[in-house]
Amino acid sequence: MTEGPRAEPVRPSAPPERLPQLDIPAPGPQRRLTVFFRLLLLLPHFAVLFFLHIAAWFATIATWFAALATARVPGPLYRFLSGCLGWATRVDAAAMLLVDRYPPFALHAPGHPVRVEVGGDRLNRLAVLFRLILMVPAVIVQALALTGWWTLGPIWWLIVLVGGRVPQPLFEASAAVLRFRVRTGAYAMMLTPAYPKGFFGDRPGALGTDAEEAEEVGRVTENLGASGSATRPLVLGTPATVLLVVFLLAGLAVGASGSTTSYTDGDDPGREPSPTPAVTGR
């Protein structure tokens, strides 16, 4: 009796990669008075975040050693670092005029409309070992985009101040920059194994089939309330994509001008500094 072909065992497929998500409600009217004094109002947060970032830096070092040994982030460190990331993101969202609501002084603010969902999946030890090198390209993109946004910031501030709300293309482009910053920060702090991506937004259907997308949107809406999320998925229109390119080019221009200034000021190591005239007293 001849045996038939042996069926190959079905191997379980790898779980889909979960990128950190940023939820922000759709742009609405903003109070011009709070827009006018936005950065001044956020000064207390900037002061607190300065010290919080120092603590997060030491916590990230401890997380690196723990993740290298166990491929996991210890619970207390995970909660602290994800809280730091959430706090900074809420402040950034207010500073970038994405929301009008003042951020609370708290690591975790479940009632705030700006939410960060990280994931906390098992890490790859090899990627943890070389994390500092792997994150360099993402950090460069993030730095260029943020530098470009803030270089042109007075223009965005004036537009919102006059119009009383953020135009949709500016909202989409600013949310894309902030989301990429969240993903880069989460990757740097070892809160996720997912490499930062999606700078130019999500493709249509990024959340799966129509039914899966509807289920995901329903879950987010249930968690966030009636405001829902305008950034999951974050599908950019052409004007928003153009704005992102403008941010990058502006960031490059600022970096290039800084390098040129350093060179002309005599900071080039191969150039002798100009002699300083002696000052004689009378």
Short mmCIF file of C-alpha atoms in Angstrom, two decimals:
data_model
loop_
_atom_site.label_atom_id
_atom_site.label_comp_id
_atom_site.label_asym_id
_atom_site.label_seq_id
_atom_site.Cartn_x
_atom_site.Cartn_y
_atom_site.Cartn_z
CA MET A 1 0.00 0.00 0.00
CA THR A 2 1.45 3.30 -1.07
CA GLU A 3 1.44 6.22 1.29
CA GLY A 4 0.19 9.52 -0.04
CA PRO A 5 2.29 12.66 0.16
CA ARG A 6 2.84 13.77 3.72
CA ALA A 7 1.22 17.07 4.56
CA GLU A 8 3.61 19.74 5.72
CA PRO A 9 2.89 21.05 9.21
CA VAL A 10 1.27 24.47 9.19
CA ARG A 11 3.59 26.95 10.81
CA PRO A 12 1.99 29.77 12.72
CA SER A 13 2.45 33.05 10.91
CA ALA A 14 4.33 35.83 12.65
CA PRO A 15 2.12 38.41 14.34
CA PRO A 16 1.70 41.60 12.31
CA GLU A 17 3.98 44.48 13.21
CA ARG A 18 2.32 46.99 15.49
CA LEU A 19 3.55 50.51 14.94
CA PRO A 20 2.96 53.06 17.71
CA GLN A 21 -0.19 55.05 16.99
CA LEU A 22 -1.03 58.69 17.66
CA ASP A 23 -4.69 59.65 18.01
CA ILE A 24 -5.69 63.30 17.57
CA PRO A 25 -9.26 64.51 16.99
CA ALA A 26 -10.13 66.35 13.78
CA PRO A 27 -9.21 70.05 13.77
CA GLY A 28 -11.86 72.35 15.19
CA PRO A 29 -12.18 76.01 16.21
CA GLN A 30 -9.43 77.33 18.45
CA ARG A 31 -9.55 80.28 20.83
CA ARG A 32 -7.42 83.05 19.36
CA LEU A 33 -6.32 84.23 22.80
CA THR A 34 -4.81 80.85 23.67
CA VAL A 35 -3.26 80.63 20.21
CA PHE A 36 -1.65 84.06 20.68
CA PHE A 37 -0.07 83.08 24.02
CA ARG A 38 0.37 79.36 23.23
CA LEU A 39 4.12 79.00 23.83
CA LEU A 40 4.03 81.28 26.86
CA LEU A 41 1.27 79.17 28.40
CA LEU A 42 3.30 76.01 27.83
CA LEU A 43 6.45 77.31 29.55
CA PRO A 44 5.70 75.45 32.83
CA HIS A 45 5.43 72.20 30.86
CA PHE A 46 8.73 72.88 29.07
CA ALA A 47 10.43 73.35 32.46
CA VAL A 48 9.02 70.10 33.88
CA LEU A 49 9.81 68.16 30.71
CA PHE A 50 13.44 69.30 30.85
CA PHE A 51 13.94 67.38 34.11
CA LEU A 52 11.65 64.57 33.03
CA HIS A 53 13.77 63.99 29.92
CA ILE A 54 16.88 63.70 32.09
CA ALA A 55 15.17 61.03 34.18
CA ALA A 56 13.95 59.31 30.99
CA TRP A 57 17.52 59.24 29.66
CA PHE A 58 18.73 57.27 32.69
CA ALA A 59 15.63 55.05 32.55
CA THR A 60 16.36 54.31 28.88
CA ILE A 61 19.88 53.15 29.74
CA ALA A 62 18.46 50.79 32.36
CA THR A 63 15.88 49.62 29.83
CA TRP A 64 18.61 48.87 27.27
CA PHE A 65 20.40 46.52 29.67
CA ALA A 66 17.15 44.86 30.74
CA ALA A 67 15.95 44.41 27.15
CA LEU A 68 19.32 43.02 26.12
CA ALA A 69 19.06 40.38 28.84
CA THR A 70 15.36 39.49 28.69
CA ALA A 71 14.06 40.89 25.35
CA ARG A 72 11.43 42.68 27.44
CA VAL A 73 11.06 46.06 29.11
CA PRO A 74 10.36 45.80 32.85
CA GLY A 75 6.85 46.96 33.73
CA PRO A 76 7.79 49.97 35.91
CA LEU A 77 10.26 51.27 33.31
CA TYR A 78 7.74 50.71 30.53
CA ARG A 79 5.03 52.65 32.35
CA PHE A 80 7.39 55.52 33.20
CA LEU A 81 8.88 55.85 29.70
CA SER A 82 5.54 55.51 27.92
CA GLY A 83 4.18 58.13 30.31
CA CYS A 84 7.07 60.48 29.48
CA LEU A 85 6.43 59.95 25.79
CA GLY A 86 2.73 60.64 26.19
CA TRP A 87 3.29 63.79 28.25
CA ALA A 88 5.79 65.21 25.76
CA THR A 89 3.47 64.36 22.86
CA ARG A 90 0.50 66.15 24.43
CA VAL A 91 2.66 69.24 24.96
CA ASP A 92 4.02 69.05 21.41
CA ALA A 93 0.49 68.70 20.01
CA ALA A 94 -0.55 71.87 21.82
CA ALA A 95 2.62 73.72 20.77
CA MET A 96 2.12 72.68 17.14
CA LEU A 97 -1.47 74.01 17.28
CA LEU A 98 -3.00 70.57 16.68
CA VAL A 99 -5.29 70.87 19.72
CA ASP A 100 -6.56 73.79 21.77
CA ARG A 101 -6.92 71.87 25.04
CA TYR A 102 -4.25 72.52 27.67
CA PRO A 103 -2.26 69.38 28.55
CA PRO A 104 -2.40 68.13 32.15
CA PHE A 105 0.70 67.76 34.33
CA ALA A 106 0.58 63.97 34.34
CA LEU A 107 2.41 60.99 32.88
CA HIS A 108 -0.89 59.36 31.93
CA ALA A 109 -3.96 61.38 30.95
CA PRO A 110 -6.71 59.03 29.72
CA GLY A 111 -9.19 61.90 29.44
CA HIS A 112 -7.07 64.00 27.08
CA PRO A 113 -7.96 63.93 23.35
CA VAL A 114 -4.34 63.29 22.31
CA ARG A 115 -3.43 59.64 22.94
CA VAL A 116 -0.32 57.55 22.28
CA GLU A 117 -0.65 53.78 21.87
CA VAL A 118 2.71 52.03 21.88
CA GLY A 119 2.21 48.26 22.05
CA GLY A 120 4.99 46.79 24.19
CA ASP A 121 5.83 43.72 22.09
CA ARG A 122 8.77 41.35 22.61
CA LEU A 123 12.07 42.85 21.41
CA ASN A 124 14.85 41.49 19.22
CA ARG A 125 18.07 41.41 21.25
CA LEU A 126 20.27 42.02 18.21
CA ALA A 127 18.25 45.11 17.29
CA VAL A 128 18.48 46.27 20.90
CA LEU A 129 22.27 45.85 20.86
CA PHE A 130 22.62 48.07 17.77
CA ARG A 131 19.67 50.35 18.56
CA LEU A 132 21.80 53.51 18.70
CA ILE A 133 23.10 52.91 15.17
CA LEU A 134 19.84 51.68 13.68
CA MET A 135 17.88 54.73 14.79
CA VAL A 136 20.20 57.28 13.12
CA PRO A 137 18.28 57.55 9.78
CA ALA A 138 14.94 58.01 11.59
CA VAL A 139 16.43 60.62 13.93
CA ILE A 140 17.79 62.58 10.95
CA VAL A 141 14.38 62.61 9.21
CA GLN A 142 12.67 63.60 12.45
CA ALA A 143 15.19 66.38 13.13
CA LEU A 144 14.89 67.83 9.62
CA ALA A 145 11.08 67.79 9.68
CA LEU A 146 10.81 69.36 13.13
CA THR A 147 13.43 71.97 12.36
CA GLY A 148 11.60 72.86 9.16
CA TRP A 149 8.24 73.04 10.94
CA TRP A 150 9.53 75.36 13.65
CA THR A 151 11.49 77.48 11.18
CA LEU A 152 8.23 78.22 9.39
CA GLY A 153 6.30 78.19 12.67
CA PRO A 154 5.46 81.92 12.70
CA ILE A 155 3.59 81.43 9.41
CA TRP A 156 1.49 78.58 10.85
CA TRP A 157 0.87 80.58 14.03
CA LEU A 158 -0.36 83.56 12.02
CA ILE A 159 -2.63 81.39 9.85
CA VAL A 160 -4.29 79.82 12.89
CA LEU A 161 -4.49 83.14 14.72
CA VAL A 162 -6.30 84.79 11.82
CA GLY A 163 -8.47 81.84 10.78
CA GLY A 164 -9.24 80.52 14.27
CA ARG A 165 -8.51 76.92 13.25
CA VAL A 166 -5.83 74.77 11.62
CA PRO A 167 -6.34 74.19 7.87
CA GLN A 168 -6.74 70.52 7.02
CA PRO A 169 -3.47 70.18 4.98
CA LEU A 170 -1.47 71.79 7.79
CA PHE A 171 -3.17 69.55 10.35
CA GLU A 172 -2.35 66.41 8.37
CA ALA A 173 1.28 67.39 7.76
CA SER A 174 1.86 68.48 11.37
CA ALA A 175 0.23 65.29 12.69
CA ALA A 176 2.48 63.22 10.39
CA VAL A 177 5.59 64.96 11.80
CA LEU A 178 4.43 64.47 15.39
CA ARG A 179 3.48 60.83 14.81
CA PHE A 180 6.90 60.10 13.31
CA ARG A 181 8.47 61.74 16.35
CA VAL A 182 6.39 59.48 18.61
CA ARG A 183 7.48 56.40 16.67
CA THR A 184 11.14 57.44 16.75
CA GLY A 185 10.97 58.16 20.48
CA ALA A 186 9.25 54.85 21.22
CA TYR A 187 11.90 52.99 19.20
CA ALA A 188 14.75 54.85 20.90
CA MET A 189 13.35 54.02 24.36
CA MET A 190 12.89 50.35 23.41
CA LEU A 191 9.14 50.55 23.91
CA THR A 192 8.54 48.89 20.53
CA PRO A 193 10.43 46.64 18.11
CA ALA A 194 8.80 48.40 15.13
CA TYR A 195 11.18 50.64 13.20
CA PRO A 196 9.77 54.16 12.64
CA LYS A 197 7.97 54.44 9.32
CA GLY A 198 4.93 56.09 7.77
CA PHE A 199 6.39 59.60 7.61
CA PHE A 200 4.29 60.37 4.54
CA GLY A 201 1.16 58.95 6.12
CA ASP A 202 -0.69 55.69 5.62
CA ARG A 203 -1.92 54.20 2.39
CA PRO A 204 -5.69 53.73 2.09
CA GLY A 205 -6.70 50.49 3.81
CA ALA A 206 -3.68 50.55 6.12
CA LEU A 207 -5.80 49.18 8.96
CA GLY A 208 -6.87 46.13 6.95
CA THR A 209 -10.08 45.34 5.13
CA ASP A 210 -13.09 47.65 5.31
CA ALA A 211 -14.54 45.53 8.12
CA GLU A 212 -11.25 45.47 10.07
CA GLU A 213 -10.81 49.21 9.59
CA ALA A 214 -14.35 49.88 10.77
CA GLU A 215 -13.74 47.69 13.83
CA GLU A 216 -10.48 49.51 14.64
CA VAL A 217 -12.04 52.94 14.19
CA GLY A 218 -14.97 51.87 16.37
CA ARG A 219 -12.60 50.70 19.11
CA VAL A 220 -10.65 53.96 19.03
CA THR A 221 -13.84 56.02 19.00
CA GLU A 222 -15.11 54.09 22.00
CA ASN A 223 -11.89 54.83 23.89
CA LEU A 224 -11.63 58.47 22.86
CA GLY A 225 -15.29 59.42 23.00
CA ALA A 226 -17.28 61.32 20.42
CA SER A 227 -14.20 63.21 19.16
CA GLY A 228 -12.69 60.00 17.76
CA SER A 229 -9.36 60.02 15.93
CA ALA A 230 -8.53 61.81 12.69
CA THR A 231 -5.08 60.22 12.52
CA ARG A 232 -5.86 56.50 12.49
CA PRO A 233 -5.32 55.88 9.65
CA LEU A 234 -3.48 59.08 8.68
CA VAL A 235 -4.02 59.33 4.92
CA LEU A 236 -2.45 62.52 3.55
CA GLY A 237 -3.78 64.59 0.70
CA THR A 238 -1.44 66.08 -1.90
CA PRO A 239 -1.21 69.51 -0.18
CA ALA A 240 -0.17 67.86 3.09
CA THR A 241 2.46 65.77 1.31
CA VAL A 242 3.84 68.92 -0.32
CA LEU A 243 4.00 70.58 3.10
CA LEU A 244 6.03 67.66 4.46
CA VAL A 245 8.53 68.09 1.65
CA VAL A 246 8.66 71.82 2.45
CA PHE A 247 9.41 70.98 6.11
CA LEU A 248 12.28 68.72 5.08
CA LEU A 249 13.73 71.28 2.65
CA ALA A 250 13.47 74.04 5.25
CA GLY A 251 15.24 71.80 7.77
CA LEU A 252 17.98 71.09 5.25
CA ALA A 253 18.34 74.80 4.51
CA VAL A 254 18.71 75.62 8.20
CA GLY A 255 21.31 72.87 8.62
CA ALA A 256 23.23 74.00 5.55
CA SER A 257 23.19 77.63 6.64
CA GLY A 258 24.44 76.63 10.08
CA SER A 259 27.32 74.68 8.55
CA THR A 260 28.18 77.59 6.25
CA THR A 261 28.15 80.02 9.16
CA SER A 262 30.45 77.78 11.19
CA TYR A 263 32.88 77.57 8.27
CA THR A 264 32.98 81.32 7.62
CA ASP A 265 33.39 82.01 11.35
CA GLY A 266 36.65 80.08 11.36
CA ASP A 267 35.39 76.85 12.96
CA ASP A 268 36.93 74.76 10.16
CA PRO A 269 39.76 72.71 11.74
CA GLY A 270 41.99 73.25 8.72
CA ARG A 271 41.79 77.02 8.85
CA GLU A 272 43.83 79.26 11.10
CA PRO A 273 41.82 81.69 13.20
CA SER A 274 42.26 85.35 12.36
CA PRO A 275 44.60 87.18 14.74
CA THR A 276 42.92 89.01 17.59
CA PRO A 277 44.14 92.59 18.01
CA ALA A 278 45.77 93.27 21.34
CA VAL A 279 43.99 95.66 23.63
CA THR A 280 46.24 98.02 25.53
CA GLY A 281 45.06 99.93 28.54
CA ARG A 282 45.61 103.61 28.89
#
